[in-house]
Amino acid sequence: SILATCDGAIIASVVQLGGTYSFNPLPTDGAIIDPVTGTVTNGIPDTTYSIQYVTNGICPSTSIFSFTVRPEEDASFSMIPTCDGAFVDTISEPGGTFIFDPVPTDGAVIDMTTGTISNGTSGVTYFVRYTTNTGFCPDTQVNSVTVETTNDSTFTMAPNCNGGSVDSLATLGGVFSFNPN
Protein backbone atom coordinates (compact mmCIF):
# COMPACT_ATOMS: atom_id res chain seq x y z
CA SER A 1 0.00 0.00 0.00
CA ILE A 2 1.05 3.57 -0.70
CA LEU A 3 0.72 6.68 1.47
CA ALA A 4 0.69 9.94 -0.52
CA THR A 5 2.75 12.86 0.80
CA CYS A 6 3.06 16.54 -0.13
CA ASP A 7 5.72 15.87 -2.76
CA GLY A 8 5.31 12.16 -3.55
CA ALA A 9 4.60 9.01 -1.54
CA ILE A 10 6.00 6.37 0.77
CA ILE A 11 5.34 2.65 0.80
CA ALA A 12 3.15 1.90 3.83
CA SER A 13 3.23 -1.90 3.55
CA VAL A 14 4.47 -4.63 1.23
CA VAL A 15 3.68 -8.37 1.32
CA GLN A 16 7.02 -9.66 0.02
CA LEU A 17 10.13 -7.58 0.75
CA GLY A 18 13.21 -7.41 -1.45
CA GLY A 19 11.69 -6.38 -4.77
CA THR A 20 12.34 -3.38 -6.96
CA TYR A 21 10.20 -0.26 -7.38
CA SER A 22 9.93 1.83 -10.54
CA PHE A 23 7.51 4.18 -12.26
CA ASN A 24 5.18 2.71 -14.84
CA PRO A 25 4.82 4.80 -16.98
CA LEU A 26 7.84 7.05 -16.43
CA PRO A 27 6.85 10.61 -15.50
CA THR A 28 8.34 13.54 -17.41
CA ASP A 29 8.06 16.11 -14.61
CA GLY A 30 11.13 15.34 -12.49
CA ALA A 31 9.54 13.00 -9.92
CA ILE A 32 12.06 10.55 -8.45
CA ILE A 33 11.55 7.03 -7.06
CA ASP A 34 13.94 5.11 -4.82
CA PRO A 35 14.11 1.60 -6.36
CA VAL A 36 14.78 -0.05 -2.97
CA THR A 37 12.29 1.73 -0.68
CA GLY A 38 9.71 2.91 -3.23
CA THR A 39 9.77 6.43 -1.79
CA VAL A 40 8.71 9.03 -4.35
CA THR A 41 9.98 12.60 -4.05
CA ASN A 42 9.89 15.75 -6.17
CA GLY A 43 6.32 14.97 -7.29
CA ILE A 44 3.84 17.66 -8.25
CA PRO A 45 0.76 18.27 -6.05
CA ASP A 46 -2.48 16.77 -7.43
CA THR A 47 -0.55 14.64 -9.95
CA THR A 48 -1.19 10.89 -10.22
CA TYR A 49 1.75 8.50 -10.57
CA SER A 50 1.89 4.72 -10.94
CA ILE A 51 4.46 2.58 -9.14
CA GLN A 52 5.43 -0.87 -10.34
CA TYR A 53 6.78 -3.37 -7.81
CA VAL A 54 8.55 -6.51 -9.03
CA THR A 55 9.45 -9.19 -6.49
CA ASN A 56 12.76 -10.96 -6.88
CA GLY A 57 13.18 -14.72 -6.85
CA ILE A 58 12.56 -17.69 -9.11
CA CYS A 59 8.97 -16.70 -9.96
CA PRO A 60 8.80 -12.85 -9.84
CA SER A 61 5.45 -11.16 -9.49
CA THR A 62 4.55 -7.65 -10.67
CA SER A 63 2.03 -5.24 -9.17
CA ILE A 64 1.18 -1.67 -10.22
CA PHE A 65 -0.40 0.81 -7.83
CA SER A 66 -1.37 4.43 -8.43
CA PHE A 67 -1.46 7.36 -6.05
CA THR A 68 -2.10 11.10 -6.25
CA VAL A 69 0.27 13.55 -4.56
CA ARG A 70 -1.56 15.51 -1.87
CA PRO A 71 -2.64 19.01 -2.87
CA GLU A 72 -0.79 21.99 -1.45
CA GLU A 73 -2.87 24.40 0.58
CA ASP A 74 -3.32 27.98 -0.60
CA ALA A 75 -1.98 30.64 1.79
CA SER A 76 -2.91 33.63 -0.37
CA PHE A 77 -4.41 36.60 1.45
CA SER A 78 -4.73 40.35 1.05
CA MET A 79 -4.71 43.20 3.56
CA ILE A 80 -6.23 46.67 3.70
CA PRO A 81 -4.23 49.36 5.52
CA THR A 82 -5.77 51.53 8.24
CA CYS A 83 -4.55 54.61 10.08
CA ASP A 84 -2.82 52.52 12.77
CA GLY A 85 -2.31 49.14 11.11
CA ALA A 86 -4.25 46.89 8.73
CA PHE A 87 -6.80 44.10 8.53
CA VAL A 88 -7.12 40.98 6.38
CA ASP A 89 -9.52 41.57 3.49
CA THR A 90 -9.49 38.14 1.80
CA ILE A 91 -8.00 34.78 2.70
CA SER A 92 -8.05 31.58 0.66
CA GLU A 93 -7.87 29.10 3.52
CA PRO A 94 -8.79 30.42 6.98
CA GLY A 95 -7.55 28.72 10.12
CA GLY A 96 -3.82 29.40 9.82
CA THR A 97 -1.49 31.67 11.74
CA PHE A 98 -0.33 35.24 11.05
CA ILE A 99 3.01 36.61 12.28
CA PHE A 100 5.27 39.55 11.46
CA ASP A 101 8.28 38.63 9.33
CA PRO A 102 10.49 40.35 10.43
CA VAL A 103 9.15 41.42 13.83
CA PRO A 104 8.95 45.24 14.00
CA THR A 105 10.50 47.16 16.88
CA ASP A 106 8.00 50.03 16.94
CA GLY A 107 5.32 48.46 19.16
CA ALA A 108 3.00 47.27 16.36
CA VAL A 109 0.97 44.20 17.33
CA ILE A 110 -0.54 41.48 15.11
CA ASP A 111 -3.44 39.20 16.05
CA MET A 112 -2.16 35.72 15.19
CA THR A 113 -5.67 34.44 14.38
CA THR A 114 -7.19 37.33 12.40
CA GLY A 115 -4.05 39.03 11.05
CA THR A 116 -5.24 42.43 12.27
CA ILE A 117 -2.35 44.84 12.88
CA SER A 118 -2.81 47.50 15.55
CA ASN A 119 -0.60 50.14 17.15
CA GLY A 120 1.27 50.52 13.84
CA THR A 121 3.23 53.58 12.83
CA SER A 122 1.97 55.93 10.13
CA GLY A 123 3.60 55.25 6.75
CA VAL A 124 5.55 52.19 7.93
CA THR A 125 5.54 48.99 5.84
CA TYR A 126 5.05 45.70 7.72
CA PHE A 127 5.60 42.22 6.35
CA VAL A 128 3.05 39.60 7.38
CA ARG A 129 3.57 35.83 7.02
CA TYR A 130 0.51 33.58 6.88
CA THR A 131 0.86 29.81 7.22
CA THR A 132 -2.10 27.53 6.58
CA ASN A 133 -2.97 24.89 9.12
CA THR A 134 -6.02 23.14 7.72
CA GLY A 135 -4.59 20.03 6.11
CA PHE A 136 -1.61 17.86 5.39
CA CYS A 137 0.47 20.13 3.13
CA PRO A 138 0.75 23.63 4.65
CA ASP A 139 1.60 26.65 2.54
CA THR A 140 3.11 30.01 3.49
CA GLN A 141 2.85 33.45 1.93
CA VAL A 142 4.37 36.79 2.94
CA ASN A 143 2.61 40.06 2.04
CA SER A 144 3.55 43.63 2.79
CA VAL A 145 1.19 46.37 3.92
CA THR A 146 1.93 50.06 4.47
CA VAL A 147 -0.01 51.83 7.21
CA GLU A 148 -1.99 54.82 5.95
CA THR A 149 -0.17 58.09 6.41
CA THR A 150 -2.02 60.09 9.02
CA ASN A 151 -2.64 63.74 8.34
CA ASP A 152 -0.97 66.32 10.49
CA SER A 153 -3.65 68.69 11.83
CA THR A 154 -1.13 71.16 13.19
CA PHE A 155 -1.78 74.82 12.38
CA THR A 156 -0.93 78.23 13.79
CA MET A 157 -3.10 81.33 14.02
CA ALA A 158 -2.05 84.93 13.61
CA PRO A 159 -4.18 87.39 15.62
CA ASN A 160 -5.77 90.33 13.85
CA CYS A 161 -8.35 93.02 14.68
CA ASN A 162 -11.31 90.74 13.82
CA GLY A 163 -10.04 87.62 15.67
CA GLY A 164 -7.39 85.72 13.73
CA SER A 165 -6.39 83.95 10.54
CA VAL A 166 -4.52 80.74 9.81
CA ASP A 167 -0.82 81.52 9.61
CA SER A 168 0.52 78.02 8.80
CA LEU A 169 -1.10 74.68 8.05
CA ALA A 170 0.61 71.26 8.04
CA THR A 171 -1.98 69.42 5.88
CA LEU A 172 -4.35 71.11 3.44
CA GLY A 173 -7.98 70.12 2.97
CA GLY A 174 -9.29 69.99 6.52
CA VAL A 175 -12.25 71.80 8.08
CA PHE A 176 -11.95 74.41 10.81
CA SER A 177 -14.48 74.75 13.64
CA PHE A 178 -14.65 76.34 17.08
CA ASN A 179 -14.03 74.03 20.02
CA PRO A 180 -15.99 74.67 22.14
CA ASN A 181 -18.67 76.47 20.11
Coordinates of C-alpha atoms in Angstrom, one line a residue:
S1 CA 0.0 0.0 0.0
I2 CA 1.1 3.6 -0.7
L3 CA 0.7 6.7 1.5
A4 CA 0.7 9.9 -0.5
T5 CA 2.7 12.9 0.8
C6 CA 3.1 16.5 -0.1
D7 CA 5.7 15.9 -2.8
G8 CA 5.3 12.2 -3.5
A9 CA 4.6 9.0 -1.5
I10 CA 6.0 6.4 0.8
I11 CA 5.3 2.7 0.8
A12 CA 3.2 1.9 3.8
S13 CA 3.2 -1.9 3.5
V14 CA 4.5 -4.6 1.2
V15 CA 3.7 -8.4 1.3
Q16 CA 7.0 -9.7 0.0
L17 CA 10.1 -7.6 0.7
G18 CA 13.2 -7.4 -1.5
G19 CA 11.7 -6.4 -4.8
T20 CA 12.3 -3.4 -7.0
Y21 CA 10.2 -0.3 -7.4
S22 CA 9.9 1.8 -10.5
F23 CA 7.5 4.2 -12.3
N24 CA 5.2 2.7 -14.8
P25 CA 4.8 4.8 -17.0
L26 CA 7.8 7.0 -16.4
P27 CA 6.8 10.6 -15.5
T28 CA 8.3 13.5 -17.4
D29 CA 8.1 16.1 -14.6
G30 CA 11.1 15.3 -12.5
A31 CA 9.5 13.0 -9.9
I32 CA 12.1 10.5 -8.5
I33 CA 11.5 7.0 -7.1
D34 CA 13.9 5.1 -4.8
P35 CA 14.1 1.6 -6.4
V36 CA 14.8 -0.1 -3.0
T37 CA 12.3 1.7 -0.7
G38 CA 9.7 2.9 -3.2
T39 CA 9.8 6.4 -1.8
V40 CA 8.7 9.0 -4.3
T41 CA 10.0 12.6 -4.0
N42 CA 9.9 15.8 -6.2
G43 CA 6.3 15.0 -7.3
I44 CA 3.8 17.7 -8.2
P45 CA 0.8 18.3 -6.0
D46 CA -2.5 16.8 -7.4
T47 CA -0.5 14.6 -10.0
T48 CA -1.2 10.9 -10.2
Y49 CA 1.8 8.5 -10.6
S50 CA 1.9 4.7 -10.9
I51 CA 4.5 2.6 -9.1
Q52 CA 5.4 -0.9 -10.3
Y53 CA 6.8 -3.4 -7.8
V54 CA 8.5 -6.5 -9.0
T55 CA 9.4 -9.2 -6.5
N56 CA 12.8 -11.0 -6.9
G57 CA 13.2 -14.7 -6.8
I58 CA 12.6 -17.7 -9.1
C59 CA 9.0 -16.7 -10.0
P60 CA 8.8 -12.9 -9.8
S61 CA 5.4 -11.2 -9.5
T62 CA 4.5 -7.7 -10.7
S63 CA 2.0 -5.2 -9.2
I64 CA 1.2 -1.7 -10.2
F65 CA -0.4 0.8 -7.8
S66 CA -1.4 4.4 -8.4
F67 CA -1.5 7.4 -6.0
T68 CA -2.1 11.1 -6.3
V69 CA 0.3 13.6 -4.6
R70 CA -1.6 15.5 -1.9
P71 CA -2.6 19.0 -2.9
E72 CA -0.8 22.0 -1.5
E73 CA -2.9 24.4 0.6
D74 CA -3.3 28.0 -0.6
A75 CA -2.0 30.6 1.8
S76 CA -2.9 33.6 -0.4
F77 CA -4.4 36.6 1.4
S78 CA -4.7 40.4 1.1
M79 CA -4.7 43.2 3.6
I80 CA -6.2 46.7 3.7
P81 CA -4.2 49.4 5.5
T82 CA -5.8 51.5 8.2
C83 CA -4.5 54.6 10.1
D84 CA -2.8 52.5 12.8
G85 CA -2.3 49.1 11.1
A86 CA -4.3 46.9 8.7
F87 CA -6.8 44.1 8.5
V88 CA -7.1 41.0 6.4
D89 CA -9.5 41.6 3.5
T90 CA -9.5 38.1 1.8
I91 CA -8.0 34.8 2.7
S92 CA -8.0 31.6 0.7
E93 CA -7.9 29.1 3.5
P94 CA -8.8 30.4 7.0
G95 CA -7.5 28.7 10.1
G96 CA -3.8 29.4 9.8
T97 CA -1.5 31.7 11.7
F98 CA -0.3 35.2 11.0
I99 CA 3.0 36.6 12.3
F100 CA 5.3 39.6 11.5
D101 CA 8.3 38.6 9.3
P102 CA 10.5 40.3 10.4
V103 CA 9.2 41.4 13.8
P104 CA 8.9 45.2 14.0
T105 CA 10.5 47.2 16.9
D106 CA 8.0 50.0 16.9
G107 CA 5.3 48.5 19.2
A108 CA 3.0 47.3 16.4
V109 CA 1.0 44.2 17.3
I110 CA -0.5 41.5 15.1
D111 CA -3.4 39.2 16.1
M112 CA -2.2 35.7 15.2
T113 CA -5.7 34.4 14.4
T114 CA -7.2 37.3 12.4
G115 CA -4.0 39.0 11.0
T116 CA -5.2 42.4 12.3
I117 CA -2.3 44.8 12.9
S118 CA -2.8 47.5 15.5
N119 CA -0.6 50.1 17.1
G120 CA 1.3 50.5 13.8
T121 CA 3.2 53.6 12.8
S122 CA 2.0 55.9 10.1
G123 CA 3.6 55.3 6.7
V124 CA 5.6 52.2 7.9
T125 CA 5.5 49.0 5.8
Y126 CA 5.0 45.7 7.7
F127 CA 5.6 42.2 6.3
V128 CA 3.1 39.6 7.4
R129 CA 3.6 35.8 7.0
Y130 CA 0.5 33.6 6.9
T131 CA 0.9 29.8 7.2
T132 CA -2.1 27.5 6.6
N133 CA -3.0 24.9 9.1
T134 CA -6.0 23.1 7.7
G135 CA -4.6 20.0 6.1
F136 CA -1.6 17.9 5.4
C137 CA 0.5 20.1 3.1
P138 CA 0.8 23.6 4.7
D139 CA 1.6 26.7 2.5
T140 CA 3.1 30.0 3.5
Q141 CA 2.9 33.4 1.9
V142 CA 4.4 36.8 2.9
N143 CA 2.6 40.1 2.0
S144 CA 3.6 43.6 2.8
V145 CA 1.2 46.4 3.9
T146 CA 1.9 50.1 4.5
V147 CA 0.0 51.8 7.2
E148 CA -2.0 54.8 6.0
T149 CA -0.2 58.1 6.4
T150 CA -2.0 60.1 9.0
N151 CA -2.6 63.7 8.3
D152 CA -1.0 66.3 10.5
S153 CA -3.6 68.7 11.8
T154 CA -1.1 71.2 13.2
F155 CA -1.8 74.8 12.4
T156 CA -0.9 78.2 13.8
M157 CA -3.1 81.3 14.0
A158 CA -2.1 84.9 13.6
P159 CA -4.2 87.4 15.6
N160 CA -5.8 90.3 13.9
C161 CA -8.4 93.0 14.7
N162 CA -11.3 90.7 13.8
G163 CA -10.0 87.6 15.7
G164 CA -7.4 85.7 13.7
S165 CA -6.4 83.9 10.5
V166 CA -4.5 80.7 9.8
D167 CA -0.8 81.5 9.6
S168 CA 0.5 78.0 8.8
L169 CA -1.1 74.7 8.1
A170 CA 0.6 71.3 8.0
T171 CA -2.0 69.4 5.9
L172 CA -4.4 71.1 3.4
G173 CA -8.0 70.1 3.0
G174 CA -9.3 70.0 6.5
V175 CA -12.2 71.8 8.1
F176 CA -12.0 74.4 10.8
S177 CA -14.5 74.8 13.6
F178 CA -14.6 76.3 17.1
N179 CA -14.0 74.0 20.0
P180 CA -16.0 74.7 22.1
N181 CA -18.7 76.5 20.1

